[in-house]
Short mmCIF file of C-alpha atoms and ligand atoms in Angstrom, two decimals:
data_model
loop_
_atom_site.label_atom_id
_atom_site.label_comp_id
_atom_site.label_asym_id
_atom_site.label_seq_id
_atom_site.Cartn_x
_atom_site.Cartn_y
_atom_site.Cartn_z
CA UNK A 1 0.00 0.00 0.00
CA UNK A 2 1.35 3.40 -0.59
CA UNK A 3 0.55 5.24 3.06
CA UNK A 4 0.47 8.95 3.26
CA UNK A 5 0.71 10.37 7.28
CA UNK A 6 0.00 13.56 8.16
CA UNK A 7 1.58 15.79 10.53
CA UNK A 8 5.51 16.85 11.60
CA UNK A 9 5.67 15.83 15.27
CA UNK A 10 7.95 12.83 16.72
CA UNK A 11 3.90 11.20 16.61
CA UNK A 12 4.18 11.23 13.28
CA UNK A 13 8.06 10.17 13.20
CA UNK A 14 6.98 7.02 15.26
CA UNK A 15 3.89 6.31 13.39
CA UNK A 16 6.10 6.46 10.11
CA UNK A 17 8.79 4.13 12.03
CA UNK A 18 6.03 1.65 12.75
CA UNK A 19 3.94 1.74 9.75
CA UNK A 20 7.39 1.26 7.83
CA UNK A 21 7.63 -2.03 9.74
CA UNK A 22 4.91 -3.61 8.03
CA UNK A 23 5.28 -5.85 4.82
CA UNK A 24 2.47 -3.80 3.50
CA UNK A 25 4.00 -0.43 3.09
CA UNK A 26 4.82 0.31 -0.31
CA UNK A 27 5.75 3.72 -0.49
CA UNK A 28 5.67 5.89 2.87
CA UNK A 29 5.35 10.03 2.59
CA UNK A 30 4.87 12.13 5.53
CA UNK A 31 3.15 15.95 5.40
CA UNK A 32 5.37 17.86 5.95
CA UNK A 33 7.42 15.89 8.49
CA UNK A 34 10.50 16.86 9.71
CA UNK A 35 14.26 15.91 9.52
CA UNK A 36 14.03 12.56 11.06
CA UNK A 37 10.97 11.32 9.15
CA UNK A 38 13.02 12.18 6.01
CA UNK A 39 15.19 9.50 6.67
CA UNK A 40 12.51 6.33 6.49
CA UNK A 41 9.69 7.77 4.38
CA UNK A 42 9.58 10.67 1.69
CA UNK A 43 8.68 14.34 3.09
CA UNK A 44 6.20 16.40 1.64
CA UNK A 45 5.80 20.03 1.56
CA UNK A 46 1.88 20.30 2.04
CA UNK A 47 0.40 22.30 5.06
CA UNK A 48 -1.35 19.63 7.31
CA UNK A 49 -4.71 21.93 6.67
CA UNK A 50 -4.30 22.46 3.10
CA UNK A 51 -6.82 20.02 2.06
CA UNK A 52 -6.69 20.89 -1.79
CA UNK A 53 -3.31 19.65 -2.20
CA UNK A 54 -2.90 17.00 0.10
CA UNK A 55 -6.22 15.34 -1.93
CA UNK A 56 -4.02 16.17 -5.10
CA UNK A 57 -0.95 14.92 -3.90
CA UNK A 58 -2.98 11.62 -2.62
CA UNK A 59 -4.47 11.44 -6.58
CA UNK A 60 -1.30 11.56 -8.03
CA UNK A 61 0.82 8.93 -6.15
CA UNK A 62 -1.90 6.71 -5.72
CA UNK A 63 -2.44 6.62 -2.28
CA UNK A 64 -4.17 4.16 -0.53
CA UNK A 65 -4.11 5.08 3.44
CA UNK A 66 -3.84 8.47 5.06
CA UNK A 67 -3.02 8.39 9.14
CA UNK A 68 -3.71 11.67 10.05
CA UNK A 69 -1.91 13.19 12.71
CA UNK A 70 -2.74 16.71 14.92
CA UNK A 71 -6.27 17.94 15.26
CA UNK A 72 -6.33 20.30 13.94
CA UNK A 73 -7.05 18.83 10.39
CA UNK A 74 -9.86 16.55 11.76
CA UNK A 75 -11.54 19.38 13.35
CA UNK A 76 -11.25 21.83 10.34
CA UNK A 77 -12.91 18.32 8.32
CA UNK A 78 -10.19 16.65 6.54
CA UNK A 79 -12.05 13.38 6.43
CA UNK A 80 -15.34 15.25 5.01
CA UNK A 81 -13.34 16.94 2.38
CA UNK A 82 -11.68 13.39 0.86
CA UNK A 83 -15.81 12.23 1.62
CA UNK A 84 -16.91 14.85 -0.43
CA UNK A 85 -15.10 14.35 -3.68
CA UNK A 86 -15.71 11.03 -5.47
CA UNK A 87 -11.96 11.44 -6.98
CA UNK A 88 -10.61 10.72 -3.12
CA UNK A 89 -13.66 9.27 -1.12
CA UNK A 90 -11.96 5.36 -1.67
CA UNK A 91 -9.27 6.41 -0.52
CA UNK A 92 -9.18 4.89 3.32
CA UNK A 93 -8.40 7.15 5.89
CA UNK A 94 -7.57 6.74 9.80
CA UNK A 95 -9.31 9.74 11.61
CA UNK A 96 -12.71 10.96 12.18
CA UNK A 97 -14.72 13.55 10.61
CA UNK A 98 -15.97 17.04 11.70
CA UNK A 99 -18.77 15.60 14.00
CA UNK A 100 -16.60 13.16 15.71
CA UNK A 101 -13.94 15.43 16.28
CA UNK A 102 -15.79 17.23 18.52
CA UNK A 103 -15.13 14.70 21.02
CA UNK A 104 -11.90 16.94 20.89
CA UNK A 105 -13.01 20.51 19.57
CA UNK A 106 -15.56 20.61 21.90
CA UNK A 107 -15.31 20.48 25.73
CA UNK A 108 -18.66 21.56 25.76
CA UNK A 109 -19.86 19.28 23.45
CA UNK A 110 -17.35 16.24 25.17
CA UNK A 111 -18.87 16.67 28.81
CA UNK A 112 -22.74 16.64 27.16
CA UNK A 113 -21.97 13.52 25.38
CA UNK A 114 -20.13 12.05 28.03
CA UNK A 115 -23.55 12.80 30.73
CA UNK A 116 -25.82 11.72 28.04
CA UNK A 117 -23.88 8.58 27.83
CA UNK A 118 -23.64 7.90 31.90
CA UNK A 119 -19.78 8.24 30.94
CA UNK A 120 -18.01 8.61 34.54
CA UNK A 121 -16.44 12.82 34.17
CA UNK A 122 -16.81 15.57 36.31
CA UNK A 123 -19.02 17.93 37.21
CA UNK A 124 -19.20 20.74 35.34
CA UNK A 125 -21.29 23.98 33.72
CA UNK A 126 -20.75 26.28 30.52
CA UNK A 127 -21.02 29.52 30.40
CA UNK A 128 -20.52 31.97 27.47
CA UNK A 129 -19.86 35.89 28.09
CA UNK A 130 -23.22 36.98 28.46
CA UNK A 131 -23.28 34.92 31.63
CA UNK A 132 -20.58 36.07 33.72
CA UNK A 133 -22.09 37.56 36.43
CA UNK A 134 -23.76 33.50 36.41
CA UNK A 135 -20.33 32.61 36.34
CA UNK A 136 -19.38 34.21 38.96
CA UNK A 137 -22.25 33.21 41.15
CA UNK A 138 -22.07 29.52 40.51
CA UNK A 139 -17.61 30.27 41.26
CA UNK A 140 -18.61 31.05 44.63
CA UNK A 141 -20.56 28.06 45.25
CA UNK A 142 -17.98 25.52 44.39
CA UNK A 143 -14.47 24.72 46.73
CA UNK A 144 -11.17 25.12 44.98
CA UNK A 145 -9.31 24.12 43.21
CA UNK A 146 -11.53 25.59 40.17
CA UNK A 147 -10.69 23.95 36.86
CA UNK A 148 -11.43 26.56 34.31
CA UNK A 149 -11.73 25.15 30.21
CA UNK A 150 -12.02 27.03 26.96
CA UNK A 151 -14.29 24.93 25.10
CA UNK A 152 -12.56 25.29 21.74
CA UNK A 153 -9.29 23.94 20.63
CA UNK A 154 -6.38 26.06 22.02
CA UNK A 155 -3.40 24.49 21.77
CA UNK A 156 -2.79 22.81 24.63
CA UNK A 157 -3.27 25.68 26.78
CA UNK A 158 -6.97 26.07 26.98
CA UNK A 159 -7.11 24.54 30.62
CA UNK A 160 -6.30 26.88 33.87
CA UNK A 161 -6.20 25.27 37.28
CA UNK A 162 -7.02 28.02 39.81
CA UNK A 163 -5.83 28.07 43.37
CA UNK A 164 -8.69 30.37 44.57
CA UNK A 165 -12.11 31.78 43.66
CA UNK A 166 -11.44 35.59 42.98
CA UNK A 167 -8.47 33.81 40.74
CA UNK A 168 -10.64 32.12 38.87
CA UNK A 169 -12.97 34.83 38.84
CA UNK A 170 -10.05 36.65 37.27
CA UNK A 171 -9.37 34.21 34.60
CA UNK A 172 -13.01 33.02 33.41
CA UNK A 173 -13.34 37.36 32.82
CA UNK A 174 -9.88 37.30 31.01
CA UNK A 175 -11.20 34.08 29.11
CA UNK A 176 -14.70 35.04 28.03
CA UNK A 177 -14.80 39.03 27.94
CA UNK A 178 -11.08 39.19 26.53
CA UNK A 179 -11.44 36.20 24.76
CA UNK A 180 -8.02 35.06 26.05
CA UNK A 181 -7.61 31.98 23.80
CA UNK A 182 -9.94 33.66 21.00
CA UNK A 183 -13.11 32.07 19.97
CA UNK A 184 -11.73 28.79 21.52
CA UNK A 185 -13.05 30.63 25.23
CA UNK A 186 -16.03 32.54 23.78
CA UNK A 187 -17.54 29.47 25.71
CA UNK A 188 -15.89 28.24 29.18
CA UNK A 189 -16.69 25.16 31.44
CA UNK A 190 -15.87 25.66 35.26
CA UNK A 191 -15.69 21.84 35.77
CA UNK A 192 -14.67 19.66 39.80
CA UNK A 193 -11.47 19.22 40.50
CA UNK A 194 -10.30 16.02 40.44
CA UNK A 195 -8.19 14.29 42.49
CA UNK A 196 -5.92 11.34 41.74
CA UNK A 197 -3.32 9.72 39.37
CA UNK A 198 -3.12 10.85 35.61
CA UNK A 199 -3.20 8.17 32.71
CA UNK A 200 -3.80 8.02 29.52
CA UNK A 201 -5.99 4.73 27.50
CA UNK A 202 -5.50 4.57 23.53
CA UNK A 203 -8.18 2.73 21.31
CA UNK A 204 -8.68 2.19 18.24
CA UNK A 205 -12.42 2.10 16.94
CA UNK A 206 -14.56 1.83 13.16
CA UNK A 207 -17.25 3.17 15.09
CA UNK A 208 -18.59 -0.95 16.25
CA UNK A 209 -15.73 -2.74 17.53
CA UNK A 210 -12.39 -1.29 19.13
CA UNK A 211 -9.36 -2.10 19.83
CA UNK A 212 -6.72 -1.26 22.93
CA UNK A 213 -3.76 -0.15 22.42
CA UNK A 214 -1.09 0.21 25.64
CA UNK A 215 -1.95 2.65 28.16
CA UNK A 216 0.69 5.37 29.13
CA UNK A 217 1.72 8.01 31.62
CA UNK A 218 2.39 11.35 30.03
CA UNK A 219 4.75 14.53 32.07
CA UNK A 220 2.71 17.70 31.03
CA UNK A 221 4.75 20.09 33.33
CA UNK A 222 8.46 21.67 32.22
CA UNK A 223 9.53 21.62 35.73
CA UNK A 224 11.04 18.39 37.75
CA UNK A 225 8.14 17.24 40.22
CA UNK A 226 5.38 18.90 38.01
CA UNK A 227 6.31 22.24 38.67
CA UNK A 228 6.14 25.12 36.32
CA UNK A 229 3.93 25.55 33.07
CA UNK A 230 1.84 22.94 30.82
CA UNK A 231 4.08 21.52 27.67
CA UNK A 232 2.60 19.12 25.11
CA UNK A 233 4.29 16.71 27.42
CA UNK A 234 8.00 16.46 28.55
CA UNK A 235 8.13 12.34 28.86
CA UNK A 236 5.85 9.62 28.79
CA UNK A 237 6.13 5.69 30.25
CA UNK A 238 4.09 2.76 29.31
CA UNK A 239 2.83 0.60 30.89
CA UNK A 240 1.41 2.45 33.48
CA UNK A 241 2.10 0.60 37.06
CA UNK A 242 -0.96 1.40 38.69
CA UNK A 243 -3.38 0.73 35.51
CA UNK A 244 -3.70 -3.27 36.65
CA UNK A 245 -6.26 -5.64 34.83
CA UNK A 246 -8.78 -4.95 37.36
CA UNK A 247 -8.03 -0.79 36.58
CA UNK A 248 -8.42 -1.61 32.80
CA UNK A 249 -11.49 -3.59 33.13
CA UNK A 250 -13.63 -0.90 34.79
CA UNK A 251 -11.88 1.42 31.84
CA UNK A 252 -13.31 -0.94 29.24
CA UNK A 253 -16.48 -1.34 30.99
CA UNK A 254 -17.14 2.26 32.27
CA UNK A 255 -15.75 4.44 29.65
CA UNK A 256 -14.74 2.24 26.38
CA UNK A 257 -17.89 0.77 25.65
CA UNK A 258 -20.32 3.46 26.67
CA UNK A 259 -18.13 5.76 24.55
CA UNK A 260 -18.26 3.81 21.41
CA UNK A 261 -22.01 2.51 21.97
CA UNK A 262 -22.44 6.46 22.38
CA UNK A 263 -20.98 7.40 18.84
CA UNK A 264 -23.03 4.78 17.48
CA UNK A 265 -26.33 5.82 19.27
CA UNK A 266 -25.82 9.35 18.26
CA UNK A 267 -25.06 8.69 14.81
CA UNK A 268 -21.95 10.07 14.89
CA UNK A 269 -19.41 7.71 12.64
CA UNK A 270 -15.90 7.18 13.72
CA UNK A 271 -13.21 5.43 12.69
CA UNK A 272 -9.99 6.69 14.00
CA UNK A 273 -8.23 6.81 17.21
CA UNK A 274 -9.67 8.04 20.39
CA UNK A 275 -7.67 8.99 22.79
CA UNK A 276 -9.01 8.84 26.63
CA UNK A 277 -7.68 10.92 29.19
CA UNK A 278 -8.69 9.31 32.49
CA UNK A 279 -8.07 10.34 36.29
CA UNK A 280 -7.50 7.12 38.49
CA UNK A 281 -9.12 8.47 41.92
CA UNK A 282 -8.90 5.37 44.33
CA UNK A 283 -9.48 2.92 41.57
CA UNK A 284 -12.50 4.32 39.56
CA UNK A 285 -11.44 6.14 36.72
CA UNK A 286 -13.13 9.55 35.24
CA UNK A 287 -12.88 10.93 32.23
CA UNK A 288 -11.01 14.74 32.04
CA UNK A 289 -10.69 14.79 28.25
CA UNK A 290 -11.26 12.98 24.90
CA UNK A 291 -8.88 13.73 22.05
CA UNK A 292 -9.41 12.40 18.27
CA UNK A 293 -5.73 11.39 17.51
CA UNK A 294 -2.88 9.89 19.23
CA UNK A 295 -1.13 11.32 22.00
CA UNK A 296 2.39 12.75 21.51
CA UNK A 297 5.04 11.97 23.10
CA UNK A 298 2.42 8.95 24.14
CA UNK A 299 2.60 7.80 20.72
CA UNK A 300 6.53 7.03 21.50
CA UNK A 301 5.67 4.53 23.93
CA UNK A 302 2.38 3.25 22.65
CA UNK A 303 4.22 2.04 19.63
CA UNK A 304 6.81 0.28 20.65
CA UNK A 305 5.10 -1.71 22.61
CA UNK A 306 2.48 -3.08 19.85
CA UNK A 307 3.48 -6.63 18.88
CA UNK A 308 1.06 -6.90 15.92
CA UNK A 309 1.20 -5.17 12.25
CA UNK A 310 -0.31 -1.91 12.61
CA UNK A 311 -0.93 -1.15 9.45
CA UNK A 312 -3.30 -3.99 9.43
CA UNK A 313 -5.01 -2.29 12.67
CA UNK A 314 -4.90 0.60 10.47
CA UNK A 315 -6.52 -0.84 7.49
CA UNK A 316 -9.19 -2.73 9.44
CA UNK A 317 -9.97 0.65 11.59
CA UNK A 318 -10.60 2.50 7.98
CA UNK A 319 -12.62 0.00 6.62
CA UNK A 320 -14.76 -0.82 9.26
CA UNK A 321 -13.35 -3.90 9.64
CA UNK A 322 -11.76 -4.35 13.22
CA UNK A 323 -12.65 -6.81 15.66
CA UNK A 324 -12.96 -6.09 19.48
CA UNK A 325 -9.87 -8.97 20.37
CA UNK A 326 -6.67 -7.26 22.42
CA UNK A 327 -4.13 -6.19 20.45
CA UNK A 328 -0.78 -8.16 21.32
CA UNK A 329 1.65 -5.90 23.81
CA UNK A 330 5.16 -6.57 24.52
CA UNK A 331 5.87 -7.38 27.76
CA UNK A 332 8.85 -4.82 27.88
CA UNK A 333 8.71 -1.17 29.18
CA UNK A 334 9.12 2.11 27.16
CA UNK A 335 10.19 5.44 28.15
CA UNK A 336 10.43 8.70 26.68
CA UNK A 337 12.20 11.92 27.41
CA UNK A 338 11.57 15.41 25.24
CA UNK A 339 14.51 17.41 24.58
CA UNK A 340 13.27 21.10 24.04
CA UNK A 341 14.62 24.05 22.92
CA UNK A 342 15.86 26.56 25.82
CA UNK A 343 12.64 28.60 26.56
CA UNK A 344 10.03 26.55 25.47
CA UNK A 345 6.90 26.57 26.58
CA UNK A 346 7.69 30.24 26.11
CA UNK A 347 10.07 31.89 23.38
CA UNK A 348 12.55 30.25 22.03
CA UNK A 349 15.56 29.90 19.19
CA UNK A 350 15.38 27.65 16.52
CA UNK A 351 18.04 26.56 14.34
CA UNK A 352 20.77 25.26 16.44
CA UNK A 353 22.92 22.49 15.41
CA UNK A 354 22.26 19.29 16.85
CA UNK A 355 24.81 17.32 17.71
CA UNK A 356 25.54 13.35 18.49
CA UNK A 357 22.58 11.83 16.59
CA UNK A 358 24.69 9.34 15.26
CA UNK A 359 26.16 8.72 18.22
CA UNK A 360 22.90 6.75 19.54
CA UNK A 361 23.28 3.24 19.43
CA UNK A 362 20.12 1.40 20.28
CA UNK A 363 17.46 3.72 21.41
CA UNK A 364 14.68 5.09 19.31
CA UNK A 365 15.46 8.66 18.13
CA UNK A 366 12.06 10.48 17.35
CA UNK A 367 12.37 13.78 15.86
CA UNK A 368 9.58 16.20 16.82
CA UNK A 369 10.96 20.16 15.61
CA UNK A 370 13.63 19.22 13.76
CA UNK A 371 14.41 20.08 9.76
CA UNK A 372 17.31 19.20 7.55
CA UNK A 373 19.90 22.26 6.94
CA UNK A 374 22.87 20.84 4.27
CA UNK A 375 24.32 18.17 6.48
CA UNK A 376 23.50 19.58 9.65
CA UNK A 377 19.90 18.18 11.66
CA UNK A 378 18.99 21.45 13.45
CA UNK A 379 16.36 22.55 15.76
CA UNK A 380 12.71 23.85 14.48
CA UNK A 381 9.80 23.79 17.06
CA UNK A 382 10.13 23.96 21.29
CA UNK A 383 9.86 20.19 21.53
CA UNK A 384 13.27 18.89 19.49
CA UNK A 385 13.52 15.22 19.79
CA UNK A 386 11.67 12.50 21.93
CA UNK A 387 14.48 9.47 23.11
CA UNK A 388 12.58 6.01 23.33
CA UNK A 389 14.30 3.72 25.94
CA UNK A 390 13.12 0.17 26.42
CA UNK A 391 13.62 -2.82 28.50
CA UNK A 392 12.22 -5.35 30.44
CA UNK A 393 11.69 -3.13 33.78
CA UNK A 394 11.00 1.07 33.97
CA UNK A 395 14.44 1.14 35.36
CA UNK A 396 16.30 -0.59 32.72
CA UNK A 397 13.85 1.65 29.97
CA UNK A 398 14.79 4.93 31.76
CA UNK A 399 18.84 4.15 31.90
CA UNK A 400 18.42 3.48 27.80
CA UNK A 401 16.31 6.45 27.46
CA UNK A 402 18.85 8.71 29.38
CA UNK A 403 21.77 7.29 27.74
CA UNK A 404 20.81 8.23 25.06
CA UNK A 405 19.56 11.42 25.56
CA UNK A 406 23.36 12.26 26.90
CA UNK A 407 24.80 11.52 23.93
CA UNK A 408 22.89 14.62 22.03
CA UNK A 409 23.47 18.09 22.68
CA UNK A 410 22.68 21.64 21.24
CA UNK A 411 23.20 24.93 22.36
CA UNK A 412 20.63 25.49 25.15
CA UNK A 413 18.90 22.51 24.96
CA UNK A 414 16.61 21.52 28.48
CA UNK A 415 14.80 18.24 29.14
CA UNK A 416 13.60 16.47 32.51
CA UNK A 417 15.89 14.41 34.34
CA UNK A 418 12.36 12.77 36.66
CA UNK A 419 10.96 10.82 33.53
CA UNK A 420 9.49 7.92 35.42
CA UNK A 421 10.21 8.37 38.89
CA UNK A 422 7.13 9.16 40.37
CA UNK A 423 6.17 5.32 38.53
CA UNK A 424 9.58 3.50 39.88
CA UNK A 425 8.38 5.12 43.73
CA UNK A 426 4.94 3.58 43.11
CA UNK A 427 6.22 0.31 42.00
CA UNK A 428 8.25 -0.42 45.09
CA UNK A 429 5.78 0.61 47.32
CA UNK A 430 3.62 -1.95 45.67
CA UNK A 431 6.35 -4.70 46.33
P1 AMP B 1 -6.25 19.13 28.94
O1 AMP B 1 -5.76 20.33 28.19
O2 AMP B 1 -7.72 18.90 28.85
O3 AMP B 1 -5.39 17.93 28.63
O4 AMP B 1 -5.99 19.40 30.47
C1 AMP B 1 -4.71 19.72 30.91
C2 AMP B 1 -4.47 19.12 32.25
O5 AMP B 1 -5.27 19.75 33.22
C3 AMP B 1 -4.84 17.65 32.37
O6 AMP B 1 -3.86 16.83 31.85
C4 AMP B 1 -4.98 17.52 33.87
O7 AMP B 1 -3.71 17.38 34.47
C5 AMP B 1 -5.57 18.84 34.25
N1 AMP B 1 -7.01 18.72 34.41
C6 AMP B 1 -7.96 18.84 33.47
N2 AMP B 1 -9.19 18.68 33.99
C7 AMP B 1 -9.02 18.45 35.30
C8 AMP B 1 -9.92 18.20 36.39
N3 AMP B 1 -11.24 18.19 36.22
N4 AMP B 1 -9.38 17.99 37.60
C9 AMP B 1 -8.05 18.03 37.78
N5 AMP B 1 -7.16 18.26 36.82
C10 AMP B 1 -7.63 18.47 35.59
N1 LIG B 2 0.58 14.62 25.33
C1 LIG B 2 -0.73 15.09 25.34
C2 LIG B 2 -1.37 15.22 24.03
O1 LIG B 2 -0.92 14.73 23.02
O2 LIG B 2 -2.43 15.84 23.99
#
């Protein structure tokens, strides 16, 4: 098959590395894709959201499967465009359309269908800017913690976790009257706090059956022990220690199938990944958020750790084909650590000269802002590279991972040296 992906993230370097895996890739392309996805599959200078000439590029190289990265795409329709014309609507395509990415583009939308559904999530209310002084009320009713969310897509940084009430008070104004994050908070959801352990549950669904992919632990703060800003996430581990069979059982039962029984009761076809943000809180898990694509730097794990041919998961996913049987894991642990750019989440450089790639020897170099300069790889985004460790325990994953990651250097280049721990803690206490 010749596979097109779409994005320029390390998800979309380790899809590319795993798709290339399979005896039926043909030819492999990646929009736009960055320095290190040049090296297994053929880059392609098309914006991710320029839907005219992806479809033409897809025409003339006869492609058969597009695996479509970010978002933002799905959101803005990509799968309804290729549906649209009958000169692209056989070609198959792993990703949902406008309706089911709302699942994502709508937090609104998200927390309705998750009540309607009996989907376990937390409490929350919308409110849009002719309602603040209702806003404000309903803020002084509630305890902090007040988690404050921008309904619309906001790249990453649509959530604010307030300390206080006049805080938050202070924020929901700045979000609906200022329209902080745009039109993404011309609606806002003042949603419970909750309390527990952070994971992550990938699936893969035609919109009937599904199909489980390994779970993962993803570090969303810059700072060593959570501290400091929200990234895109610093690191990520799977498995997760704490997400046992009994854990992943209520996940299937609670949230899994009442999620896809949902999309199928409301008429809302799917058939991509959905990715299931879940809160552990003393063994029941809750949903925070839904997202319509993979996870990155999830997606580094997650991978790795498939023993099957995913471009047959693929295939079966886009034609409606899968059936609900667990997809094979290996038994070994992966780790990732993000090296970013100096700065990042904030400001930062771009173009430095990274050093040492070569000098890896066996762990799994992902490029995520990265782009080809002569014979120089140098930086170009705030998350650089994500270093894949494995092995058969977290420790033995995390001293590959961080091996690595010493090897490489750049001028100013930061990452977080507490991939992990907080898992490798948890672990013992267990034993
Ligand atoms: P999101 O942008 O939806 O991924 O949210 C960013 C982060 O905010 C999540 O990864 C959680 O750590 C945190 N968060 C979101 N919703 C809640 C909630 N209801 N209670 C506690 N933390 C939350
Ligand atoms: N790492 C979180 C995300 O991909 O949304």
């Amino acid at each position: 098959m010749n596979i097109l992906i779409i994005g320029s993230g390390g998800r979309e370097h380790a899809l590319a590395w795993k798709i290339k895996q399979s005896t039926h890739c043909n030819q492999l392309y990646v929009a736009p894709g960055n320095a290190g996805s040049s090296t297994i599959a053929q880059n392609v200078s098309i914006d991710v959201e320029d839907f005219n000439q992806l479809g033409q590029f897809a025409k003339d190289k006869d492609i058969d499967l597009i695996v479509v990265g970010p978002e933002g795409a799905l959101v803005k329709g990509i799968r309804d465009y290729f549906e649209a014309d009958p000169t692209l609507n056989k070609i198959l395509m792993v990703g949902p359309g406008k309706s089911g990415a709302r699942l994502e583009g709508s937090k609104d939308f998200s927390k309705q269908f998750m009540v309607r559904n009996g989907i376990p999530t937390g409490k929350a209310e919308t409110f849009v800017a002719s309602q603040l002084n209702e806003a404000y009320t309903y803020l002084d009713s509630i305890q902090p913690p007040v988690v404050l969310k921008a309904d619309g897509l906001a790249a990453g940084k649509g959530v604010v976790i307030s300390p206080t009430v006049a805080e938050a008070k202070n924020v929901i104004r700045e979000m609906l009257e200022e329209k902080k994050f745009g039109e993404a908070s011309a609606k806002v959801l003042i949603e419970e706090f909750l309390d527990g352990i952070e994971l992550s549950v990938f699936v893969m669904t035609d919109g009937k059956n599904y199909a489980i992919l390994p779970e993962a632990k993803d570090y969303k703060r810059i700072g060593e022990k959570d501290t400091g800003p929200n990234t895109g996430g610093m690191g990520a581990v799977s498995p997760v220690v704490f997400a046992d069979a009994v854990f992943m059982k209520k996940v299937e039962e609670k949230v899994i199938k009442p999620t896809i029984a949902g999309l199928s009761k409301e008429n809302i076809p799917y058939k991509g990944f959905v990715f299931i943000g879940l809160m552990n809180i003393n063994g029941e898990p809750f949903v925070i958020e839904y997202n319509a694509r993979m996870g990155d730097p999830e997606t580094q794990v997650v991978l790795p750790r498939i023993d099957a041919d995913f471009v047959e998961l693929l295939v079966a996913t886009a034609k409606g084909e899968l059936t609900s049987k667990p997809v094979p894991q290996k038994k070994e642990v992966a780790m990732t650590v993000v090296m970013v750019a100096e700065g990042y989440p904030g400001g930062y450089e771009k173009g430095k000269v990274i050093d040492g790639l070569s000098k890896v020897e066996d762990g799994l170099v992902f490029h995520a802002g990265t782009k080809s300069n002569g014979n120089d790889v140098v930086t170009n985004g705030g998350r650089v590279l994500a270093v894949t460790g494995t092995g058969a325990t977290l420790d033995e994953a995390s001293a590959a991972a961080y091996k690595s990651v010493s090897r490489i250097q750049w001028d100013g280049l930061y990452f977080r040296k507490d991939i992990g721990e907080d898992l490798k803690k948890w672990a013992s206490s267990l034993s």
